[in-house]
mmCIF file of C-alpha atoms in Angstrom:
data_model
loop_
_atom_site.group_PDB
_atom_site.id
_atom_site.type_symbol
_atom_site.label_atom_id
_atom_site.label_comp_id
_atom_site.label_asym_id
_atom_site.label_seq_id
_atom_site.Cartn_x
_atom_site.Cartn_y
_atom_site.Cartn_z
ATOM 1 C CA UNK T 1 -7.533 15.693 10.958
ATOM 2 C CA UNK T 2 -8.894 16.950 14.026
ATOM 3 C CA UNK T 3 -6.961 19.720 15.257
ATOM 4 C CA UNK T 4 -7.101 20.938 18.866
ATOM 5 C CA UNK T 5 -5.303 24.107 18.683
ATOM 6 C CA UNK T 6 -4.052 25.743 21.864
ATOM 7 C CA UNK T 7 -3.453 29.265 22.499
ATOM 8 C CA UNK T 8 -0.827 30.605 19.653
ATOM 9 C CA UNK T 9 -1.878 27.169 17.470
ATOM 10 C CA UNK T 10 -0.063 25.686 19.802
ATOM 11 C CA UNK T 11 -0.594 21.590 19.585
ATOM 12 C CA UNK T 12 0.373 19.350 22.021
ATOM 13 C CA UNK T 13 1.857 15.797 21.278
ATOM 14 C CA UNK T 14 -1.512 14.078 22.012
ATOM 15 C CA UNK T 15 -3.165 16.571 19.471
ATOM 16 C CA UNK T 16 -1.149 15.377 16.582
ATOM 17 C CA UNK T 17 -1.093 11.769 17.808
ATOM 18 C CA UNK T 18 -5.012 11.439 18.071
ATOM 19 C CA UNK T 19 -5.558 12.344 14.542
ATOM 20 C CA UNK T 20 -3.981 9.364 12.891
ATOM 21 C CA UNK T 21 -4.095 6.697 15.429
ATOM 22 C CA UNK T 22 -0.436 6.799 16.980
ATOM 23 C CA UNK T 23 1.376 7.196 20.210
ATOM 24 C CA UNK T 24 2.944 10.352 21.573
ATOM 25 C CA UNK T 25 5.546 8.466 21.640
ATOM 26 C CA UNK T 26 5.846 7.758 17.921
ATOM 27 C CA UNK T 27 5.343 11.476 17.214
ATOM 28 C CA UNK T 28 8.033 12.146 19.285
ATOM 29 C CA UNK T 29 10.182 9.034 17.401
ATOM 30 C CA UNK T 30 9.153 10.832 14.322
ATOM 31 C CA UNK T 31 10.421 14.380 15.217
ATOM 32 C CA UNK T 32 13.784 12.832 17.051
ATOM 33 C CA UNK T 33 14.188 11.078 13.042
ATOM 34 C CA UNK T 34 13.676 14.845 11.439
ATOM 35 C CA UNK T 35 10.151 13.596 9.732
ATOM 36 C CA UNK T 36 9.048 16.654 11.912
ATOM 37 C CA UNK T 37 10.963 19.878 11.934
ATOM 38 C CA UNK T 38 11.859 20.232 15.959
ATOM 39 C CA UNK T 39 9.685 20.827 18.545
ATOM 40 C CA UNK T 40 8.972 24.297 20.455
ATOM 41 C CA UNK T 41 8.868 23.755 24.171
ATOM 42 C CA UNK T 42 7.388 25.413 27.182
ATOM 43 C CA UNK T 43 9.260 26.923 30.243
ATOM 44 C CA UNK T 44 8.525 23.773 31.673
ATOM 45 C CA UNK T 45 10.457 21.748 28.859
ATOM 46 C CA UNK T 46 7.146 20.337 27.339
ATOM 47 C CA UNK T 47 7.138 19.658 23.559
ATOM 48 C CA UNK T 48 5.106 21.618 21.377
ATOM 49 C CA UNK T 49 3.741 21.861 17.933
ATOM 50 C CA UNK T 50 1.951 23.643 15.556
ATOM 51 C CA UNK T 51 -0.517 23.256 12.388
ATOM 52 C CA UNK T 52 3.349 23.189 10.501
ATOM 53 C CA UNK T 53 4.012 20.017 12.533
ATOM 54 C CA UNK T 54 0.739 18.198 12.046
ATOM 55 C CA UNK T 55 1.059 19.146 8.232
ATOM 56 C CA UNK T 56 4.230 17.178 8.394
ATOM 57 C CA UNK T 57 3.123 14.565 9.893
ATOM 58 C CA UNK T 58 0.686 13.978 7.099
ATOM 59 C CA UNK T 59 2.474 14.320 4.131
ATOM 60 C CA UNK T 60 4.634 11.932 6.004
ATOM 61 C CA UNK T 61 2.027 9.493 6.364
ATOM 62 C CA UNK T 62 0.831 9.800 3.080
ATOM 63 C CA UNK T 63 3.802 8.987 1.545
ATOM 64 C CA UNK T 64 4.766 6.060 3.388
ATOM 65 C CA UNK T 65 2.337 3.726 0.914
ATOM 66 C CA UNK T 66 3.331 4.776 -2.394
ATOM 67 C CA UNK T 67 7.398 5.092 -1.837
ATOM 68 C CA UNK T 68 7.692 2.953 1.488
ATOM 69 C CA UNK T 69 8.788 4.087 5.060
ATOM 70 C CA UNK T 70 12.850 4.404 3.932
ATOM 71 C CA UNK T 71 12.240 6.642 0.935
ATOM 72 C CA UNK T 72 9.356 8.977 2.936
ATOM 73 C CA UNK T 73 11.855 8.998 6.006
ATOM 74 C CA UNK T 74 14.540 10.736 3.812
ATOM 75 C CA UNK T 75 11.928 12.669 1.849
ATOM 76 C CA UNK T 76 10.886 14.603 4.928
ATOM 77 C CA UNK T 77 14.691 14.946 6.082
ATOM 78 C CA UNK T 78 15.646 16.543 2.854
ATOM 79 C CA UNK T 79 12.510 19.114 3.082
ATOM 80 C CA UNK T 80 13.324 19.722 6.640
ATOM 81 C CA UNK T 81 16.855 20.162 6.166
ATOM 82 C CA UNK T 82 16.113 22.604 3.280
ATOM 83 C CA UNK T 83 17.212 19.837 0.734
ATOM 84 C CA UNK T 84 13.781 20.332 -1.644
ATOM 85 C CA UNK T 85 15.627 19.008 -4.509
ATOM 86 C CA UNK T 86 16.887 16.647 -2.562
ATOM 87 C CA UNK T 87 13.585 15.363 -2.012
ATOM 88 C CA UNK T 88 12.637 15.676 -5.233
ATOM 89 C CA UNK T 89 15.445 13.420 -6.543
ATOM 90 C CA UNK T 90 14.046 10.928 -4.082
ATOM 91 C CA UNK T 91 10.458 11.211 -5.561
ATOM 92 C CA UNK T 92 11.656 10.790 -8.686
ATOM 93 C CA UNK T 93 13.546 7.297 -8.067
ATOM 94 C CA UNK T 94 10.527 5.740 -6.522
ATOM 95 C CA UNK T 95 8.461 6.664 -9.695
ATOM 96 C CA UNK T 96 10.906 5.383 -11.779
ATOM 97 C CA UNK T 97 11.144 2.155 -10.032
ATOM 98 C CA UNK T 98 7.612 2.046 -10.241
ATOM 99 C CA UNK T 99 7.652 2.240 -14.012
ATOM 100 C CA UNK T 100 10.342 -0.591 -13.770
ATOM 101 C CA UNK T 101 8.057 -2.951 -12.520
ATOM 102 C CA UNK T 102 5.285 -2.057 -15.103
ATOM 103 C CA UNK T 103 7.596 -2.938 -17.525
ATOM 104 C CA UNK T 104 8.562 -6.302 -16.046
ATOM 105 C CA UNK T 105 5.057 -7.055 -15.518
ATOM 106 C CA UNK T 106 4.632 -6.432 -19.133
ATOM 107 C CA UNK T 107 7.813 -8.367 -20.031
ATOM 108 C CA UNK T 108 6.160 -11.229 -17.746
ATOM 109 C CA UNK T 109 2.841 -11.307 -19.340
ATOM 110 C CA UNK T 110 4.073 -11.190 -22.769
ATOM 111 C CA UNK T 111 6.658 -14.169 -22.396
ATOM 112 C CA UNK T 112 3.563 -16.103 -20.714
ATOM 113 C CA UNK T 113 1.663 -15.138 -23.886
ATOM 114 C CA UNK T 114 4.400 -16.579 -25.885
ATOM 115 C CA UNK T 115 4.569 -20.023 -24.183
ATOM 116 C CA UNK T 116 1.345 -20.675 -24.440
ATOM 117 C CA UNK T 117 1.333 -19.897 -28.022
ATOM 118 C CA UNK T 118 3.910 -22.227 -28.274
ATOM 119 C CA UNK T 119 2.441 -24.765 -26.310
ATOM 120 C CA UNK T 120 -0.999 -24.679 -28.238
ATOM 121 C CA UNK T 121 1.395 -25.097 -31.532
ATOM 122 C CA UNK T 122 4.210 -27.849 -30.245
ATOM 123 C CA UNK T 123 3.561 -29.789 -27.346
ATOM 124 C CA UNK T 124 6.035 -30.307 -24.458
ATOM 125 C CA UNK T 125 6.564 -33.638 -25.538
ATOM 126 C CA UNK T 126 8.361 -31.917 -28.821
ATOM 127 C CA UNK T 127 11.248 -31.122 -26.569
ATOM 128 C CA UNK T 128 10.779 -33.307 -23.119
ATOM 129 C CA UNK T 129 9.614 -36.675 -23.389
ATOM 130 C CA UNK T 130 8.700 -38.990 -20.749
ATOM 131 C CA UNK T 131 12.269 -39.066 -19.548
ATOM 132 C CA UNK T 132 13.345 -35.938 -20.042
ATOM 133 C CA UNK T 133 15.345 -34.151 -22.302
ATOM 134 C CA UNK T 134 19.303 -33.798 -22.485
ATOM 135 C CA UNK T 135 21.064 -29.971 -22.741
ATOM 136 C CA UNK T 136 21.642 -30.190 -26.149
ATOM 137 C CA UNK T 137 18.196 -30.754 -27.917
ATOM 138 C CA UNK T 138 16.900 -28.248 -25.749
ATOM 139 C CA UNK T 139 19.875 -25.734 -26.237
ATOM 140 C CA UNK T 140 19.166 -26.347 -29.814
ATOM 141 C CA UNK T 141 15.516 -26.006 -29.566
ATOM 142 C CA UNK T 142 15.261 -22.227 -27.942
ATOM 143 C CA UNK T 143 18.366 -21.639 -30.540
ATOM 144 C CA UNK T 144 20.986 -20.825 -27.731
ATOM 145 C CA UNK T 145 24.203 -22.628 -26.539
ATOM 146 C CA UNK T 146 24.305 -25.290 -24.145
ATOM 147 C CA UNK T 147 27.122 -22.799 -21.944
ATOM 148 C CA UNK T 148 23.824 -20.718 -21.266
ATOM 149 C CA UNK T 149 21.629 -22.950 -19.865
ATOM 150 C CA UNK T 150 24.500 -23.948 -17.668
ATOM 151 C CA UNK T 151 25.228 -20.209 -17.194
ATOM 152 C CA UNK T 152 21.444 -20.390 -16.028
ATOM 153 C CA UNK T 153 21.119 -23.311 -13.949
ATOM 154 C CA UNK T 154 23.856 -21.887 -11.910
ATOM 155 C CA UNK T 155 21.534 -18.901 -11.876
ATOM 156 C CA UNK T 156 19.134 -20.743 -10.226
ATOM 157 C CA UNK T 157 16.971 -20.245 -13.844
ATOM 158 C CA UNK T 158 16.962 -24.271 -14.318
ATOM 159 C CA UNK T 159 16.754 -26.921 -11.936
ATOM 160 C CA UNK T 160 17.897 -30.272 -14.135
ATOM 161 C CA UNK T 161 18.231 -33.457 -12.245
ATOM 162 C CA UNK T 162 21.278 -35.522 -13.089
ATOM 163 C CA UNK T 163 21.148 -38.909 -14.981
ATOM 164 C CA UNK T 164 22.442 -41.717 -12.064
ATOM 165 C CA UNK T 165 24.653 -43.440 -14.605
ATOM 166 C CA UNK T 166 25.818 -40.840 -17.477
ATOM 167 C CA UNK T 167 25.646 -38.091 -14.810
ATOM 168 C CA UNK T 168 24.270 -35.723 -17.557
ATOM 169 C CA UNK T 169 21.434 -33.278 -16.685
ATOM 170 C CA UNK T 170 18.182 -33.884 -17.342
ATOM 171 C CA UNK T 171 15.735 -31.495 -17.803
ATOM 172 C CA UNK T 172 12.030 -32.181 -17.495
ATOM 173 C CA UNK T 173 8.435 -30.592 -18.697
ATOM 174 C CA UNK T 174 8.878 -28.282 -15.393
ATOM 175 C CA UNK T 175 12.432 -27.223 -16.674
ATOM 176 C CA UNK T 176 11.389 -27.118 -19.461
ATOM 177 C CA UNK T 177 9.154 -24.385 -18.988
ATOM 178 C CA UNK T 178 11.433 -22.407 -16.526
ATOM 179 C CA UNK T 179 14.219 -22.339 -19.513
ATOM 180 C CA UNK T 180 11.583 -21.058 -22.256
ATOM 181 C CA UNK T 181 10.627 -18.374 -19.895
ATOM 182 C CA UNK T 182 13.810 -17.229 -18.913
ATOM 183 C CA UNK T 183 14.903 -17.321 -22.626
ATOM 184 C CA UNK T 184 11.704 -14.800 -23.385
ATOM 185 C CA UNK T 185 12.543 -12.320 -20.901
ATOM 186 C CA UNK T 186 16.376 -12.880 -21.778
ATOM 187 C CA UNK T 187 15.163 -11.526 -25.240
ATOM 188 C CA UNK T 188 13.410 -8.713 -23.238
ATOM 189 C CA UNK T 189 17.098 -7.357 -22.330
ATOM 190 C CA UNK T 190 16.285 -8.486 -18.591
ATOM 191 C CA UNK T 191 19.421 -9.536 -16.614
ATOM 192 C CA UNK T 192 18.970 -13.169 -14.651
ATOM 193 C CA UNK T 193 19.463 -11.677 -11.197
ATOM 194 C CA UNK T 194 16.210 -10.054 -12.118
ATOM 195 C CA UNK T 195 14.956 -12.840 -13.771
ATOM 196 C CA UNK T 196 15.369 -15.488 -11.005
ATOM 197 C CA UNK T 197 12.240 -14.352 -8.565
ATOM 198 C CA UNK T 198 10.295 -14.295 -10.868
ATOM 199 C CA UNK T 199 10.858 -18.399 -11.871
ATOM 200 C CA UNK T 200 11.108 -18.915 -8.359
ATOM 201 C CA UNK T 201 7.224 -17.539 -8.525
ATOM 202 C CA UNK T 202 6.272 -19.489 -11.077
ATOM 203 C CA UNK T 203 7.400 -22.602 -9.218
ATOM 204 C CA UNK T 204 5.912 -21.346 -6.351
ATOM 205 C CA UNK T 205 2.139 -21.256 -8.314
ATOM 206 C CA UNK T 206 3.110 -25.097 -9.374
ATOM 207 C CA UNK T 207 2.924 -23.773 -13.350
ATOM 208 C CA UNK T 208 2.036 -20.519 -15.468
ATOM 209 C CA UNK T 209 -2.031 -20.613 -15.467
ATOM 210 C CA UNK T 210 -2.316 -19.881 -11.876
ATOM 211 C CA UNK T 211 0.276 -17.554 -12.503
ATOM 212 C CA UNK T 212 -2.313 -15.011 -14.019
ATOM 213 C CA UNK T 213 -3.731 -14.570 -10.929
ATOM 214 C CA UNK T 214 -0.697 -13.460 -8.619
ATOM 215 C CA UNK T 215 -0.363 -11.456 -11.931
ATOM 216 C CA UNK T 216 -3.706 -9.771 -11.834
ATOM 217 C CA UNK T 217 -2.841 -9.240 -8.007
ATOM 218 C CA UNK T 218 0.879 -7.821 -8.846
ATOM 219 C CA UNK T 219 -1.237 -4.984 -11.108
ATOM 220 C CA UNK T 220 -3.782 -4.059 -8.594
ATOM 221 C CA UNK T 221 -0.899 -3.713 -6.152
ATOM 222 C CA UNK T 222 0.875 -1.548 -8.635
ATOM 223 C CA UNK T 223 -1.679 0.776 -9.838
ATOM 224 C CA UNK T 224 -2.874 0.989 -5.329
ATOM 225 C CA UNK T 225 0.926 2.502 -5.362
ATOM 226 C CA UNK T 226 0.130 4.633 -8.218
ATOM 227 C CA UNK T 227 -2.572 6.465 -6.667
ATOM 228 C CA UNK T 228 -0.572 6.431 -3.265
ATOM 229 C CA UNK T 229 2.259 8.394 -4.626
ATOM 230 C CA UNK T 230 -0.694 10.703 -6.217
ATOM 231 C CA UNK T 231 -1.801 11.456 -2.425
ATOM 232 C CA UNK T 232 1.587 11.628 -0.900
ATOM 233 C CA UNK T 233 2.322 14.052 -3.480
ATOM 234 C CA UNK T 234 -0.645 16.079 -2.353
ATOM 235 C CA UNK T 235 0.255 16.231 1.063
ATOM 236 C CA UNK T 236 3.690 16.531 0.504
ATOM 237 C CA UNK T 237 2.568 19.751 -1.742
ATOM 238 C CA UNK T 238 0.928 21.393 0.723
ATOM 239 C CA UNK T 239 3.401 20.783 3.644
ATOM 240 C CA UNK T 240 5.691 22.953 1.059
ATOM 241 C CA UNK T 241 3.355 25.357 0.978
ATOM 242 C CA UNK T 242 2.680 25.882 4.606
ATOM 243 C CA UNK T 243 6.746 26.188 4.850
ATOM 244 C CA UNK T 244 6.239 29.000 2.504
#
């Protein structure tokens, strides 16, 4: 960043402002948050800052995109405050949620694996015919009780239509295929609150092929917050060392 020190190092809000694009304004929203320690001022009341502040302000920036603007907020509170562990504890949650949702991705990919396995061995029509298919042959074909798919649908897993003149539910190819992947990440040990966006997903891309690609884009966008957390913790590193 270019740095236009003033006598004493002194930096003015413009300096630190110029350097990544922002307002004074928004380096003075960051300070009044604590993302920057407080301000020095003149005898004239003006704000000012030093190589300490603009340090700050870019481990603050830099951790934004790996752990979001919540997460880097507190960070930078905690390290102000004196609260390093604090911080650290912080760090650590983010990187563990990351590793969550490597693991779900996983779980994802490997129950789409599995239908399609199945599908290439038993055709749909196996367990939904033309008309659709009633709870308990399809209970009975993933091997669980009709209670859970109900348990499901009111989940928001399963989306049956009801028969106009029995009024029993009717599930077809489409619900099918929502119940066998729920049932594969159920077997993963994932709960259905977690398991419910990502049907809602698969609806969304009208079936599992296109799927793969919002899957292929969920990775990239995984491994881009990877390497963002890397640089955060860079910055982040040296802001602790110019603290001392």
């Amino acid at each position: 960043m270019g740095r236009n020190l003033q006598s004493g190092g002194r930096l003015r809000p413009i300096d630190l402002a110029r350097g990544h694009g922002l307002s004074t304004q928004a380096v003075r929203n960051y300070e009044e948050a604590g993302i920057l320690p407080a301000a020095g001022r003149t005898s004239h009341g003006y704000r000012t800052y030093t190589p300490l502040h603009a340090q700050a302000l870019a481990a603050f920036l830099a951790l934004v995109p790996g752990h979001g603007h919540r997460t880097a907020t507190s960070v930078m509170r905690a390290v102000n405050q004196g609260a390093v562990d604090e911080a650290f504890r912080l760090i650590d949650e983010s990187h563990a949620q990351l590793l969550e949702d490597r693991l779900t991705l996983r779980a994802v990919e490997n129950a789409l694996r599995d239908l399609e396995s199945a599908d290439a061995s038993e055709p749909d029509a196996a367990v939904s015919g033309p008309g659709g298919t009633f709870i308990g042959p399809l209970a009975g074909r993933l091997g669980i009780r009709p209670a859970t798919l109900r348990a499901w649908e009111r989940a928001g897993l399963v989306r049956p239509r009801r028969d106009r003149l029995t009024g029993y539910r009717v599930y077809e190819e489409a619900d099918v295929r929502d119940a066998r992947l729920a049932h594969q990440l159920r077997r993963g040990g994932y709960l259905l609150e977690q398991i419910a966006p990502l049907i809602t997903q698969v609806r969304a891309a009208g079936g599992l092929e296109p799927l793969e690609a919002a899957l292929s884009d969920w990775q990239g966008r995984l491994s881009a917050r990877g390497r963002a957390m890397l640089t955060g913790a860079a910055e982040l590193e040296a802001y602790l060392r110019e603290r001392g």
